[in-house]
Short mmCIF file of C-alpha atoms in Angstrom, two decimals:
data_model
loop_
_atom_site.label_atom_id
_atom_site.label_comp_id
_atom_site.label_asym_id
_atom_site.label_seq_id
_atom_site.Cartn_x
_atom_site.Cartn_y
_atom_site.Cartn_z
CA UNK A 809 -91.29 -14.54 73.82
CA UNK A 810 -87.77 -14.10 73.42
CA UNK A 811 -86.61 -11.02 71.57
CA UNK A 812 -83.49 -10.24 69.04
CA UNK A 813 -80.19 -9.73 71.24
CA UNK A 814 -77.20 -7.85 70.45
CA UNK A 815 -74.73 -10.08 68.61
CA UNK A 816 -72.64 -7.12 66.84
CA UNK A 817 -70.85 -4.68 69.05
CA UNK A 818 -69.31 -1.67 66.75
CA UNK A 819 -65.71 -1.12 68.01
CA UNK A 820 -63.86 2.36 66.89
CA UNK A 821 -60.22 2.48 69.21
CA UNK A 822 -61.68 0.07 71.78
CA UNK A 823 -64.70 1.97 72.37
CA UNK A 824 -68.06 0.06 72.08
CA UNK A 825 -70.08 2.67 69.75
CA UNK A 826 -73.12 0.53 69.51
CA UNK A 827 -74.42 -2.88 68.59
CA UNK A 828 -76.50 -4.63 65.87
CA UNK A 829 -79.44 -6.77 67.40
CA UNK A 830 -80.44 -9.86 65.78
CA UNK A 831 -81.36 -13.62 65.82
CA UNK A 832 -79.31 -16.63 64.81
CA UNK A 833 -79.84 -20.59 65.28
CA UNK A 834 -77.69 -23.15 64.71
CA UNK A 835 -79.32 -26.61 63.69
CA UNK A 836 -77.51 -29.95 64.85
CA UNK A 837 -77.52 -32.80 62.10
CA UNK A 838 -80.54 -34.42 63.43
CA UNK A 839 -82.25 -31.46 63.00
CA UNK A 840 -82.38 -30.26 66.37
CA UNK A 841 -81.20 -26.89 67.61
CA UNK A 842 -77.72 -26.53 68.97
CA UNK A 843 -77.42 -23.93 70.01
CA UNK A 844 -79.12 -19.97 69.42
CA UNK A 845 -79.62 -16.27 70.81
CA UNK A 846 -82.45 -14.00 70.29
CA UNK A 847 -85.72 -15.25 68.99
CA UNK A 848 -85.40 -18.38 66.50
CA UNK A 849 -88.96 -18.89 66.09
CA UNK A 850 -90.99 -16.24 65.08
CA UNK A 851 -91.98 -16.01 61.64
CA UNK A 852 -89.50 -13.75 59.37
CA UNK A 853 -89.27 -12.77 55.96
CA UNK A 854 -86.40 -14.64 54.36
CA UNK A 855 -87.17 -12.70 51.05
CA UNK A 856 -84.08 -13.90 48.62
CA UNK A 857 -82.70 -16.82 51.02
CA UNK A 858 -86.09 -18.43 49.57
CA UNK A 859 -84.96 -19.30 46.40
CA UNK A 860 -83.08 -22.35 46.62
CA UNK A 861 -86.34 -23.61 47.82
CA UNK A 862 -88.21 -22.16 45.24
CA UNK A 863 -85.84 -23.96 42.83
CA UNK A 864 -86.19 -27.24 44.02
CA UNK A 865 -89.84 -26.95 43.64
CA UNK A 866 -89.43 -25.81 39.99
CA UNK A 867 -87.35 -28.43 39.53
CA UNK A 868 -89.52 -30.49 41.11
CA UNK A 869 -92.27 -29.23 38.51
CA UNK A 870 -90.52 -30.31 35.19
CA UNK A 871 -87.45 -26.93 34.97
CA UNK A 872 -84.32 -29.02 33.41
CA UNK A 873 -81.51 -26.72 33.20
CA UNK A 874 -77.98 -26.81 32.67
CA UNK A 875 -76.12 -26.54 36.64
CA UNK A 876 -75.29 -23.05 35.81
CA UNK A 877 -78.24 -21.94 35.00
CA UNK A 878 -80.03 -23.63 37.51
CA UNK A 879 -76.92 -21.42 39.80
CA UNK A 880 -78.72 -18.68 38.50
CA UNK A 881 -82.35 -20.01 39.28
CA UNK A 882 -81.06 -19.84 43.05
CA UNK A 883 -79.32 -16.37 42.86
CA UNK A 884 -79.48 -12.67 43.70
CA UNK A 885 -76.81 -12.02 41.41
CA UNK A 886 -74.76 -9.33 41.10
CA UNK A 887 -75.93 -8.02 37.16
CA UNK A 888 -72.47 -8.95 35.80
CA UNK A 889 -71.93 -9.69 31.94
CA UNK A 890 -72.40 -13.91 32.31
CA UNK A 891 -74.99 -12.76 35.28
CA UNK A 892 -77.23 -11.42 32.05
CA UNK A 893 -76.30 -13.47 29.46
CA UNK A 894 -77.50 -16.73 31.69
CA UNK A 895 -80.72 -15.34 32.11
CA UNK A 896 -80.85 -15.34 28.47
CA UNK A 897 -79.79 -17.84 27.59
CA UNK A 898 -82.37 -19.75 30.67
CA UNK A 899 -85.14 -18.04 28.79
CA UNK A 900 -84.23 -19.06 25.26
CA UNK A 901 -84.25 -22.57 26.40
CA UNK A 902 -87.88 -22.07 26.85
CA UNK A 903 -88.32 -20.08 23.42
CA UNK A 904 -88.78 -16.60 25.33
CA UNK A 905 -86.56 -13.91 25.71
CA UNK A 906 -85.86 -11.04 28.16
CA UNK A 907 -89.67 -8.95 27.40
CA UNK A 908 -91.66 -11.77 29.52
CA UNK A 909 -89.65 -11.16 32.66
CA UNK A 910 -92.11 -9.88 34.97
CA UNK A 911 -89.37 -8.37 37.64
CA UNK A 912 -89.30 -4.51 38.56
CA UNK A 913 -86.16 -2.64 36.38
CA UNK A 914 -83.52 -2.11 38.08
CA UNK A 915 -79.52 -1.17 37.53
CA UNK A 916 -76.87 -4.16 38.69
CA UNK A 917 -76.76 -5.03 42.09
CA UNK A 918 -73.21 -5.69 42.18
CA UNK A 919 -71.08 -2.66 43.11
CA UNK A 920 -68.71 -2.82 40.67
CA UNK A 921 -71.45 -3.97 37.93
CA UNK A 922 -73.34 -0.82 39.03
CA UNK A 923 -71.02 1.59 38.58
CA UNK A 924 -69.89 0.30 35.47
CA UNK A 925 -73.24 0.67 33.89
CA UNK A 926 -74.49 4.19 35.74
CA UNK A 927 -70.73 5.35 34.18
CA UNK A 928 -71.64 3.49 30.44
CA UNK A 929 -75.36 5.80 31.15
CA UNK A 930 -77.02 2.38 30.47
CA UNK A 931 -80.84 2.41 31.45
CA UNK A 932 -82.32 0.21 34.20
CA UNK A 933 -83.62 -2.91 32.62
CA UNK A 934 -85.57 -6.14 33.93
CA UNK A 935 -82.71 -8.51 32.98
CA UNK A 936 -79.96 -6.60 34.97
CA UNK A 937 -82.29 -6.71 37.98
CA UNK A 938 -80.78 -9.62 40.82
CA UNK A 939 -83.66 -11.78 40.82
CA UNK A 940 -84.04 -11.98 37.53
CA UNK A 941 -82.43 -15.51 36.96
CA UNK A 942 -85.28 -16.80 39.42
CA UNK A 943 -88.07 -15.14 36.95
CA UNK A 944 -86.76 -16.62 34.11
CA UNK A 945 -86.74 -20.05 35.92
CA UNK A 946 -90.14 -19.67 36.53
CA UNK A 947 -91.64 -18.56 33.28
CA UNK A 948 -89.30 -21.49 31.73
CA UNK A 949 -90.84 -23.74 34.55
CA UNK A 950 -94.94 -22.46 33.41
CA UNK A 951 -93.43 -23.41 29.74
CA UNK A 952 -92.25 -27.01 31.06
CA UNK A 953 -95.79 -27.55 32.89
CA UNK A 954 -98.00 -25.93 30.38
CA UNK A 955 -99.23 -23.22 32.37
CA UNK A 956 -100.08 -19.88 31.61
CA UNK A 957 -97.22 -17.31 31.31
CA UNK A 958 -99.47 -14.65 32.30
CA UNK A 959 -99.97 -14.31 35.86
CA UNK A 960 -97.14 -16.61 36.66
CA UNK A 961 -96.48 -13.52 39.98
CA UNK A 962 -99.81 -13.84 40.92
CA UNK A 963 -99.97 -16.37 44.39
CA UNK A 964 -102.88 -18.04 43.26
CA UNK A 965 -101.12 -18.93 39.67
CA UNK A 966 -100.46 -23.12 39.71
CA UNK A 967 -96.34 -22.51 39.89
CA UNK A 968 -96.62 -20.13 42.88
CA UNK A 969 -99.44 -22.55 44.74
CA UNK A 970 -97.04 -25.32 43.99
CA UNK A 971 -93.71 -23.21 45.42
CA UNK A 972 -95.94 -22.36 48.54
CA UNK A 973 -96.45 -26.01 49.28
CA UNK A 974 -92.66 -27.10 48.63
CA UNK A 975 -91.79 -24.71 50.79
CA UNK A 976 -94.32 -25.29 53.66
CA UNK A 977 -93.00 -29.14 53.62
CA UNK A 978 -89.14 -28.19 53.83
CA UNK A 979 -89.64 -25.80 56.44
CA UNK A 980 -91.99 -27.73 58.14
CA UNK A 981 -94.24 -24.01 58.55
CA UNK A 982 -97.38 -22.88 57.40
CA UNK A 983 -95.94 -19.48 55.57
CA UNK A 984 -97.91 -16.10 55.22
CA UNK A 985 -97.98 -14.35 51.42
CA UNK A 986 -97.03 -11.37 50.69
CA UNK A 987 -94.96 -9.80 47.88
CA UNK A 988 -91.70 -9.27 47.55
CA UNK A 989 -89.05 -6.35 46.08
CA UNK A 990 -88.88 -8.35 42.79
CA UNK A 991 -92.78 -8.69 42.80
CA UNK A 992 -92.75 -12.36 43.18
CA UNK A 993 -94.38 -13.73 46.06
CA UNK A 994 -92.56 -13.51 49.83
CA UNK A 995 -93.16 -16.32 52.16
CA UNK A 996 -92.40 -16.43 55.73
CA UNK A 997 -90.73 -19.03 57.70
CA UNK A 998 -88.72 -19.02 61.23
CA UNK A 999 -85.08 -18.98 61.14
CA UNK A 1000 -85.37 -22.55 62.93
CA UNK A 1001 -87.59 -23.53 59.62
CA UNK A 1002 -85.23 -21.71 57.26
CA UNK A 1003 -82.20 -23.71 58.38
CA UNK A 1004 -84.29 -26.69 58.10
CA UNK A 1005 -84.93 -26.12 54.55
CA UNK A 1006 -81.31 -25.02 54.15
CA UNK A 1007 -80.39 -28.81 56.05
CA UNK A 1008 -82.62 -30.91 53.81
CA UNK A 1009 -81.15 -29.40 50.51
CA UNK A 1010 -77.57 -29.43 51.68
CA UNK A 1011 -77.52 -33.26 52.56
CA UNK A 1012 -79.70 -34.37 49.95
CA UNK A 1013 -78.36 -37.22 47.83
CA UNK A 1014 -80.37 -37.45 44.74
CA UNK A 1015 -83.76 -35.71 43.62
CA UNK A 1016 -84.16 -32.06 43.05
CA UNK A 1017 -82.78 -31.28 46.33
CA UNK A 1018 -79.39 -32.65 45.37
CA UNK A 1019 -79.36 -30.76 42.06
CA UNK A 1020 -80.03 -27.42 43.30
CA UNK A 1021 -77.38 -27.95 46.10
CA UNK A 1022 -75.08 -29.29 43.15
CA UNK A 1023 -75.36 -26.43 41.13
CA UNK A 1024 -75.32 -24.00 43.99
CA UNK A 1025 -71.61 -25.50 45.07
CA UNK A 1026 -70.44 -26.33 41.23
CA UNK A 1027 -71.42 -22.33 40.19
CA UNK A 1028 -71.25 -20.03 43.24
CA UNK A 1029 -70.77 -17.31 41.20
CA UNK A 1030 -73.61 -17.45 39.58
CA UNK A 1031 -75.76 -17.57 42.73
CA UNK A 1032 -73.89 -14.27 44.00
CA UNK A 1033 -71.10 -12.47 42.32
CA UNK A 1034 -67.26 -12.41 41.37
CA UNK A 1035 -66.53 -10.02 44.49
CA UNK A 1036 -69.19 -11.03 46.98
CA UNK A 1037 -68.64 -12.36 50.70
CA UNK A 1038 -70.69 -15.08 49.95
CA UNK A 1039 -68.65 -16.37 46.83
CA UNK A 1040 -65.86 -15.85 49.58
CA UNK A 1041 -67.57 -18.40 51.97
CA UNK A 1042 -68.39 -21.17 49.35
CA UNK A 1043 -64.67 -20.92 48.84
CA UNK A 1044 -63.72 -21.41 51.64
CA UNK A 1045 -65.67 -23.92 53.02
CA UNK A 1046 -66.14 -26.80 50.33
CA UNK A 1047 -69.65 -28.44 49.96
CA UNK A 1048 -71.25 -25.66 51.97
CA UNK A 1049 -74.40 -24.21 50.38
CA UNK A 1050 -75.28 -20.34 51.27
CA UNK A 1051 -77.77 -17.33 50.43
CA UNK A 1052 -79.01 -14.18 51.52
CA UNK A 1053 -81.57 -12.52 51.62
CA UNK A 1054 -83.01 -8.87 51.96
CA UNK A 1055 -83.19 -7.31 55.59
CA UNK A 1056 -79.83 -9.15 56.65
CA UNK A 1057 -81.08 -12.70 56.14
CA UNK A 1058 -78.36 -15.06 55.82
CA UNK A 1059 -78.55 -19.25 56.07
CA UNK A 1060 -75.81 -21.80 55.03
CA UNK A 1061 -75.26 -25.36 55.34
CA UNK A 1062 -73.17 -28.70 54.95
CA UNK A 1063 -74.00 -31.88 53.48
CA UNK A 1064 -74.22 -33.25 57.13
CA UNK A 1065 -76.78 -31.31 57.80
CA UNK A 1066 -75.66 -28.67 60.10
CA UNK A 1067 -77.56 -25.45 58.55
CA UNK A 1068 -77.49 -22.04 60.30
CA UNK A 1069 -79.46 -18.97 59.78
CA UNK A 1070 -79.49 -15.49 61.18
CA UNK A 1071 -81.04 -12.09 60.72
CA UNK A 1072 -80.06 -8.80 61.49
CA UNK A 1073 -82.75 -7.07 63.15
CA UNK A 1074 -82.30 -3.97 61.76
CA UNK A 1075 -81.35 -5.28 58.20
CA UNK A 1076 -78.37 -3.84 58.17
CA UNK A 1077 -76.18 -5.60 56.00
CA UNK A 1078 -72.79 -5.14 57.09
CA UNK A 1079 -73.42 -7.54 60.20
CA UNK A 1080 -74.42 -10.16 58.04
CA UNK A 1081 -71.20 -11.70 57.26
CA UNK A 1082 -69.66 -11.53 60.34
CA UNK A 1083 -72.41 -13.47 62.30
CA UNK A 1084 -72.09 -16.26 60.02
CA UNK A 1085 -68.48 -15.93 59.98
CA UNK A 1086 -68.64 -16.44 63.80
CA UNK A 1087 -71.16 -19.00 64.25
CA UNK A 1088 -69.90 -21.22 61.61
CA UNK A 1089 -66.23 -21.03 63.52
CA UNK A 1090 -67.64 -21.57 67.14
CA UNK A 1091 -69.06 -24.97 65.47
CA UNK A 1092 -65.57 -25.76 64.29
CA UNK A 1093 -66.39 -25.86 60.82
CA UNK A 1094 -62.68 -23.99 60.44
CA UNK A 1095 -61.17 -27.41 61.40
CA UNK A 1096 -62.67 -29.72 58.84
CA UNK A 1097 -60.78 -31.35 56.49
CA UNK A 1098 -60.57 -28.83 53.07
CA UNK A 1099 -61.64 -25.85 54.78
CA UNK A 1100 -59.81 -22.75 54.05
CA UNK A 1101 -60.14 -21.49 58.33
CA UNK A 1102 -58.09 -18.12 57.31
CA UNK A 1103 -60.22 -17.36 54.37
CA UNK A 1104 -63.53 -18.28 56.29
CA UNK A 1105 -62.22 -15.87 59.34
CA UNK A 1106 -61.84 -13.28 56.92
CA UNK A 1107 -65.45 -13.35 55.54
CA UNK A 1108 -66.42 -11.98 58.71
CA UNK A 1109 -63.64 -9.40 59.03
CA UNK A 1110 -65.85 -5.62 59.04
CA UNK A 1111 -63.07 -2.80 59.32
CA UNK A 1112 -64.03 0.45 60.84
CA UNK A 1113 -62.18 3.47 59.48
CA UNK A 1114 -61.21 6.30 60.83
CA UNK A 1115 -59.02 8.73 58.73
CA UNK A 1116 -58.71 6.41 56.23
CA UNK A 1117 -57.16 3.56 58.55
CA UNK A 1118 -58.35 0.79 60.31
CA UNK A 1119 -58.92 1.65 64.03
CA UNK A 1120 -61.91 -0.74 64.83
CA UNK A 1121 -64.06 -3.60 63.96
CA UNK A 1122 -67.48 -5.32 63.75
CA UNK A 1123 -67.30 -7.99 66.86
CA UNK A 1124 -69.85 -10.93 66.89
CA UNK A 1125 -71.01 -11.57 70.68
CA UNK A 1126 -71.56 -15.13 70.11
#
């Protein structure tokens, strides 16, 4: 079976200091792979990358929100001010409010958000916490369906058997269960099946497909931050759709159904960005019409410092 390769080298003065090992496919419009390194078909964890799928199931299930807060539905978000106040908002629609959130506490995941509230001494709460716009979606879907509210984490619960199956169909996988950082359910998928998810939303014309993807390209903020990379990529490549997830999970794609998806072995993070960066520019997405090619280069630009100056980078072997 074929293992995770290096596809980061860490440069400091033009000496190779080590590499980041991962896996990345890249998905042709027909659905068929293109091109990939490293191992493409092994079951992973896509942990947040998930939730545009898990939307489109909700959606799927009676949720009828507002693009924005169907944005937020889809997001890890960064905690800022309209982060929390659209997860509000999402669960007043459904005549709840921020105590039936079933999500761990947590401070902002944004930096900036962070800092602003460790500095303010502001407590960690449940509505601060990234996912949070995903657990109000889904309490907000139970209301739609008339399900129980209680439970609604639990796998066996009629929302999370009905996610499970929307998700088995897009990625074309049987997925294992387990639980993720948020305490919702984690399902597992390939990267090949991830990108076919990511494909089938992307290019979707009408149904719930096409209104996640809508809201996902209409409010990219709200699916990430005001100062994240992946904000940076929406921007710079019109009609894309993108997400992360936890342990370096990354998959985008266009609505002519070219997806990608990658995964830093190690979950380091800082990789992330400039895989994608690279494989989206070695399948000339840089030269399509309305595509910002400088601004996409530079959301897989990794500096490496050294006394306080720029002597080195993060280069994708791809």
């Amino acid at each position: 079976m074929p293992a995770p390769v290096p596809f980061v080298e860490i440069v400091r003065s033009g000496f190779v200091e080590g590499h980041h090992h991962g896996s990345v496919v890249s998905l042709s419009p027909d659905g068929t792979v293109g091109w990939s390194l490293g191992d493409i078909e092994a079951a992973i964890l896509p942990r947040s990358a998930t939730k545009p799928v898990q939307a489109l199931a909700m959606v799927s299930l009676g949720l009828d929100l507002p693009a924005d807060l169907l944005a937020l539905a889809c997001a890890s978000h960064s905690g800022e001010a309209f982060h929390q106040e659209g997860v509000r908002r999402l669960l007043s629609i459904a005549g709840l409010d921020e105590s039936a959130l079933g999500n761990i506490v947590d401070h902002p995941f944004g930096v900036g958000a962070r800092e602003e509230a460790l500095r303010r001494g502001q407590p960690k709460t449940r509505l601060a916490m990234n996912c949070s716009g995903k657990h109000a979606a889904m309490l907000a879907t139970c209301v739609a369906a008339g399900w129980p509210l209680e439970g609604y984490l639990d796998p066996a619960h009629p929302l999370q058997q009905s996610i499970q199956e929307t998700f088995e169909a897009y990625t074309g996988e049987a997925a294992y269960v387990t639980v993720d950082g948020c305490g919702a359910p984690a399902l597992s998928t390939s990267l090949t099946g991830l990108a076919r998810a990511f494909a089938s939303i992307a290019s979707a014309v009408d149904g719930p497909a096409a209104k996640v993807a809508a809201a996902m390209r209409t409010h990219p903020e709200h699916v990430s931050g005001t100062t994240r990379d992946e904000l940076a990529l929406h921007r710079a490549v019109p009609g894309l759709i993108g997400k992360l997830g936890a342990e370096a999970v990354y998959a985008v794609a266009l609505p002519d159904g070219r997806a990608w998806a990658l995964k830093t072995d190690d979950g380091g993070d800082r990789a992330r960005p400039v895989v994608m960066a690279a494989a989206l520019l070695r399948d000339g997405v840089g030269d399509l019409d309305g595509v910002d090619a400088e601004a996409l280069r530079a959301t897989g630009d990794a500096a490496i410092l050294g006394g306080g100056h720029r002597v080195g980078e993060l280069r994708a072997l791809l």
